[in-house]
Coordinates of C-alpha atoms in Angstrom, one line a residue:
M1 CA -34.1 56.0 -59.1
L2 CA -31.6 58.2 -60.3
G3 CA -30.7 61.6 -58.5
I4 CA -31.1 64.9 -60.0
S5 CA -27.6 65.9 -60.5
Q6 CA -27.2 62.2 -62.2
S7 CA -30.4 62.8 -64.0
V8 CA -29.1 66.4 -65.6
Q9 CA -25.8 65.1 -66.9
L10 CA -27.8 62.7 -69.1
I11 CA -30.1 65.5 -70.5
S12 CA -28.8 68.1 -73.0
C13 CA -30.2 71.2 -74.3
E14 CA -28.8 73.0 -77.3
K15 CA -30.0 76.0 -79.8
K16 CA -28.0 75.7 -82.9
Q17 CA -27.1 77.9 -85.7
S18 CA -25.2 77.1 -89.0
Q19 CA -24.1 79.6 -91.8
S20 CA -22.8 76.8 -93.6
L21 CA -24.6 73.8 -94.1
P22 CA -23.8 70.3 -92.3
D23 CA -22.9 67.6 -94.8
L24 CA -24.4 65.0 -92.4
G25 CA -25.1 61.2 -93.4
F26 CA -27.6 58.8 -91.6
H27 CA -27.4 59.1 -88.0
L28 CA -29.0 57.6 -85.2
H29 CA -28.4 58.3 -80.9
N30 CA -28.1 56.4 -77.9
R31 CA -30.6 58.6 -76.4
Y32 CA -33.8 60.1 -77.4
E33 CA -34.0 63.5 -79.2
I34 CA -36.1 66.2 -79.5
Y35 CA -35.7 68.8 -82.7
L36 CA -37.7 71.7 -83.0
Y37 CA -37.1 73.5 -86.8
L38 CA -36.7 77.4 -87.0
S39 CA -35.1 78.0 -90.2
G40 CA -32.7 77.5 -92.8
G41 CA -34.7 75.5 -95.9
A42 CA -34.2 72.0 -94.0
H43 CA -35.6 68.5 -95.3
Y44 CA -35.5 65.7 -92.7
F45 CA -35.5 62.2 -93.7
V46 CA -36.7 59.6 -91.3
E47 CA -36.7 56.0 -91.6
Q48 CA -38.4 55.7 -95.2
K49 CA -40.4 59.1 -95.0
K50 CA -39.3 62.8 -95.8
Y51 CA -40.7 66.0 -94.3
V52 CA -40.5 69.2 -95.5
L53 CA -40.1 71.3 -92.5
E54 CA -42.0 74.9 -91.7
R55 CA -40.7 77.1 -88.9
G56 CA -42.4 75.7 -85.8
D57 CA -42.3 72.1 -86.9
M58 CA -41.0 69.6 -83.8
L59 CA -39.9 66.1 -84.6
I60 CA -38.8 63.6 -82.1
F61 CA -36.9 60.4 -82.5
N62 CA -36.4 57.1 -80.3
S63 CA -32.7 55.6 -80.3
R64 CA -33.8 53.2 -82.9
E65 CA -35.1 55.7 -85.8
I66 CA -32.3 56.9 -88.3
H67 CA -32.8 60.2 -89.7
K68 CA -30.9 63.2 -91.6
P69 CA -31.4 66.8 -92.2
T70 CA -31.0 67.6 -96.2
F71 CA -30.9 71.1 -97.7
P72 CA -32.4 70.8 -101.4
S73 CA -33.3 74.7 -101.2
P74 CA -31.0 76.4 -98.5
A75 CA -32.0 79.6 -97.0
G76 CA -30.3 81.7 -94.6
I77 CA -29.1 80.6 -91.5
Y78 CA -29.5 76.7 -90.2
E79 CA -31.2 77.5 -86.8
R80 CA -32.5 74.9 -84.5
Y81 CA -33.1 73.7 -80.9
V82 CA -32.0 69.9 -80.2
V83 CA -32.4 68.3 -76.4
H84 CA -31.1 65.0 -76.1
F85 CA -32.2 62.7 -73.2
D86 CA -31.7 59.2 -71.8
P87 CA -35.0 57.6 -71.3
A88 CA -34.4 56.3 -67.8
V89 CA -34.8 60.1 -66.8
A90 CA -38.0 60.3 -67.7
A91 CA -39.5 56.8 -66.9
P92 CA -39.9 56.8 -63.4
Y93 CA -41.5 60.5 -63.3
S94 CA -44.6 58.9 -65.5
T95 CA -47.9 58.1 -63.9
P96 CA -50.8 55.4 -65.1
G97 CA -52.8 57.9 -66.7
F98 CA -49.4 59.9 -68.4
S99 CA -46.4 58.6 -70.3
L100 CA -43.5 60.7 -70.4
I101 CA -42.1 59.1 -73.4
G102 CA -45.0 57.1 -74.9
C103 CA -45.6 59.2 -77.7
F104 CA -41.5 58.7 -78.7
E105 CA -42.2 54.7 -77.9
N106 CA -45.8 53.9 -78.9
R107 CA -45.7 54.4 -82.3
T108 CA -44.7 52.9 -85.6
R109 CA -40.9 53.2 -86.4
G110 CA -40.9 56.4 -88.7
E111 CA -44.2 56.9 -88.2
K112 CA -45.8 60.4 -86.6
N113 CA -42.2 61.8 -85.9
L114 CA -43.8 65.5 -86.5
L115 CA -45.5 68.2 -84.8
R116 CA -46.6 71.0 -86.8
L117 CA -47.1 73.7 -83.9
G118 CA -49.1 76.7 -83.8
Q119 CA -47.6 80.2 -83.1
K120 CA -48.8 79.8 -79.1
E121 CA -47.3 76.5 -79.0
L122 CA -44.0 77.4 -80.6
S123 CA -43.8 80.5 -78.3
R124 CA -44.9 78.2 -75.0
F125 CA -42.1 75.6 -76.5
L126 CA -39.1 78.6 -77.1
A127 CA -39.8 79.7 -73.5
L128 CA -38.9 76.3 -72.2
F129 CA -35.9 75.6 -74.4
D130 CA -34.8 78.7 -73.6
G131 CA -35.5 78.6 -69.9
M132 CA -33.2 75.5 -69.6
I133 CA -30.2 76.9 -71.4
S134 CA -30.5 79.8 -69.1
L135 CA -30.2 77.9 -66.0
R136 CA -27.7 75.4 -67.4
D137 CA -25.6 78.4 -68.4
E138 CA -26.1 80.7 -64.9
A139 CA -25.8 77.5 -62.6
A140 CA -27.3 79.3 -60.0
P141 CA -27.6 77.9 -56.2
G142 CA -30.7 74.9 -57.2
W143 CA -30.4 75.4 -61.1
E144 CA -30.6 71.4 -61.6
I145 CA -33.5 71.2 -59.6
L146 CA -35.1 73.8 -61.9
F147 CA -33.6 72.0 -65.1
L148 CA -34.8 68.7 -64.5
S149 CA -38.4 70.5 -63.6
R150 CA -38.2 72.2 -67.1
F151 CA -37.3 69.4 -68.9
L152 CA -40.3 67.2 -67.4
E153 CA -42.6 70.2 -68.1
L154 CA -41.5 70.1 -71.6
L155 CA -42.0 66.4 -72.0
V156 CA -45.8 66.9 -70.6
Q157 CA -46.3 69.4 -73.2
I158 CA -45.5 67.4 -76.3
G159 CA -46.9 64.6 -75.0
T160 CA -50.4 66.4 -74.6
A161 CA -49.7 68.1 -78.0
Y162 CA -49.5 64.4 -79.1
G163 CA -52.5 63.5 -77.8
T164 CA -54.7 66.9 -79.1
H165 CA -53.2 67.7 -82.5
S166 CA -55.3 66.3 -85.5
P167 CA -53.8 63.3 -87.8
S168 CA -52.9 66.1 -90.8
Q169 CA -50.7 68.1 -88.3
Q170 CA -48.6 64.7 -87.7
E171 CA -48.9 63.3 -91.0
A172 CA -47.2 65.7 -93.0
G173 CA -44.3 63.8 -94.6
Y174 CA -44.2 61.9 -97.7
A175 CA -42.6 58.7 -98.6
L176 CA -40.1 57.5 -101.0
E177 CA -41.0 58.0 -104.5
P178 CA -41.6 54.3 -106.6
P179 CA -39.3 52.5 -107.2
L180 CA -37.1 53.3 -104.5
S181 CA -39.9 52.9 -101.9
E182 CA -40.0 49.3 -102.9
V183 CA -36.4 48.6 -102.8
V184 CA -35.9 50.1 -99.2
A185 CA -39.1 48.2 -98.2
Y186 CA -37.6 45.1 -99.1
I187 CA -34.3 45.9 -97.6
N188 CA -35.8 46.7 -94.0
A189 CA -37.7 43.3 -94.4
H190 CA -34.4 41.0 -95.7
L191 CA -31.6 42.6 -93.4
Q192 CA -30.2 39.2 -93.2
E193 CA -29.8 38.2 -96.6
D194 CA -27.3 39.7 -99.4
L195 CA -28.3 43.2 -100.2
R196 CA -25.4 44.1 -102.5
L197 CA -26.1 46.5 -105.4
E198 CA -25.9 44.0 -107.8
V199 CA -28.2 41.5 -105.7
L200 CA -30.8 44.7 -105.7
E201 CA -30.1 45.3 -109.3
K202 CA -31.1 41.7 -110.5
R203 CA -34.2 41.7 -108.1
F204 CA -35.6 44.8 -109.3
F205 CA -34.4 45.4 -112.9
I206 CA -32.9 48.7 -111.7
N207 CA -29.4 49.8 -112.8
K208 CA -27.2 50.0 -110.1
N209 CA -25.8 53.4 -110.9
Y210 CA -28.8 54.3 -111.5
L211 CA -30.3 53.0 -108.0
C212 CA -27.5 54.7 -106.3
K213 CA -28.2 57.9 -108.0
L214 CA -32.0 58.1 -107.2
F215 CA -31.3 57.2 -103.8
R216 CA -28.8 59.9 -103.5
Q217 CA -31.4 62.6 -105.2
Q218 CA -34.0 61.4 -102.5
T219 CA -32.3 60.9 -99.6
G220 CA -29.1 63.2 -99.6
N221 CA -27.1 59.6 -98.6
T222 CA -26.2 56.3 -100.0
I223 CA -27.8 53.3 -100.0
H224 CA -24.9 51.6 -98.2
S225 CA -24.9 53.8 -95.1
Y226 CA -28.9 53.4 -95.0
I227 CA -28.4 49.4 -95.2
Q228 CA -25.6 49.6 -92.4
H229 CA -27.6 52.1 -90.0
K230 CA -30.5 49.6 -90.3
R231 CA -28.4 46.5 -89.6
L232 CA -27.1 48.3 -86.9
V233 CA -30.4 48.9 -85.3
R234 CA -31.4 45.3 -85.7
S235 CA -28.3 44.1 -84.1
Q236 CA -29.2 46.2 -81.0
E237 CA -32.7 44.5 -81.0
L238 CA -31.2 41.1 -80.9
L239 CA -28.3 41.9 -78.4
L240 CA -31.5 43.4 -76.2
E241 CA -33.3 40.3 -76.6
G242 CA -30.4 38.0 -75.0
C243 CA -28.5 36.7 -78.3
S244 CA -25.1 36.2 -78.3
V245 CA -22.8 38.8 -79.8
T246 CA -21.9 36.8 -82.8
E247 CA -25.3 35.7 -83.2
A248 CA -26.3 39.2 -83.5
C249 CA -24.1 40.1 -85.7
H250 CA -24.8 37.2 -88.5
L251 CA -28.5 37.7 -87.7
A252 CA -28.3 41.3 -88.5
G253 CA -26.9 40.5 -91.7
F254 CA -23.1 41.6 -90.9
N255 CA -20.5 39.0 -92.4
D256 CA -17.4 40.4 -90.9
Y257 CA -17.6 39.8 -87.4
S258 CA -14.6 42.1 -86.8
N259 CA -15.9 44.8 -88.7
F260 CA -19.0 44.7 -87.4
I261 CA -17.7 45.0 -83.8
R262 CA -15.7 48.4 -84.9
L263 CA -18.8 49.8 -86.5
F264 CA -21.0 49.3 -83.5
K265 CA -18.4 50.8 -81.5
R266 CA -17.9 54.0 -83.3
M267 CA -21.2 54.1 -84.2
T268 CA -22.9 54.0 -80.4
G269 CA -19.9 54.9 -78.4
Q270 CA -19.9 51.3 -76.7
S271 CA -19.1 47.8 -77.7
P272 CA -21.7 45.1 -78.3
T273 CA -20.7 43.7 -75.2
R274 CA -20.8 46.5 -73.3
F275 CA -24.3 47.2 -74.5
R276 CA -25.9 43.6 -74.5
G277 CA -24.8 44.4 -70.7
G278 CA -27.1 47.3 -69.9
A279 CA -24.0 50.1 -69.5
V280 CA -25.0 53.4 -68.6
Y281 CA -24.6 55.3 -72.3
E282 CA -21.2 56.3 -72.8
A283 CA -20.6 59.4 -74.7
Q284 CA -22.4 59.4 -78.3
P285 CA -19.8 59.8 -81.1
T286 CA -20.6 63.0 -83.2
Q287 CA -22.5 62.8 -86.6
E288 CA -19.5 63.1 -88.6
Q289 CA -17.9 60.2 -86.4
Q290 CA -20.5 58.1 -87.4
A291 CA -20.4 58.8 -90.9
S292 CA -16.5 58.4 -91.3
S293 CA -16.6 55.3 -89.6
L294 CA -18.7 53.4 -92.8
P295 CA -16.8 51.1 -94.8
D296 CA -15.9 52.2 -98.6
F297 CA -16.9 49.1 -100.6
Y298 CA -19.8 49.5 -102.7
E299 CA -20.4 53.0 -101.4
C300 CA -22.1 55.1 -104.2

């Protein structure tokens, strides 16, 4: 079990405000994420689903769910709270009757990521976020104890909300439109196979340039970036299942071993070998670094 100081080092809590909207591609994190949206006209893409966000919407992501914000109709300052944490911090405090990370893990990937909070709930969560930030910034004696306590309370409140909210409060997203939904479903089921645009074009009888345009319109990013991120997640799963680095590379659909090693390290902050060995999480690459790590071939 981690000590209090070590646990606190594996938790970050920030309030972010952006005057100019960030141009972010698909990304994922080594740690789990809690995202509370306040303003900015954002939509959010998670796996195969899009959410049109409202003030007080909370999204949660585990470390295998790719996601990105888009801004089809920007509206003022983009404001949100973001918490990242290592699940190893929370796991020891779960009880047989209540898992602090169950709502992050015990669901289909890309499903039930959203909680639509009422005003009273939002006020309660804002107080928790602000309290954590104040404790960290003031760093008074004993602040780490109180910070960890607030964080655990935050997870309890999220887990409770997930257990009490109606399905309509958790399913505010909508799927990609056909024919893109069929293309993405095929990609997810055939990551090991050849997924070049020419192959997808022939299989779905869709002009590759139109497919690229359609994908960017609906997600705000490229189909190649999506494929690379999905393959990366698959390689992580294979490594954790005991595959060698070479096996994980090829079974996840990467044909170039050197490129796989480079991409893995740039997007996760550690080498596949270190990841496979269960190393403590290293520094997470920024979302911009993740985006810039993708190769240019058949990018669109």
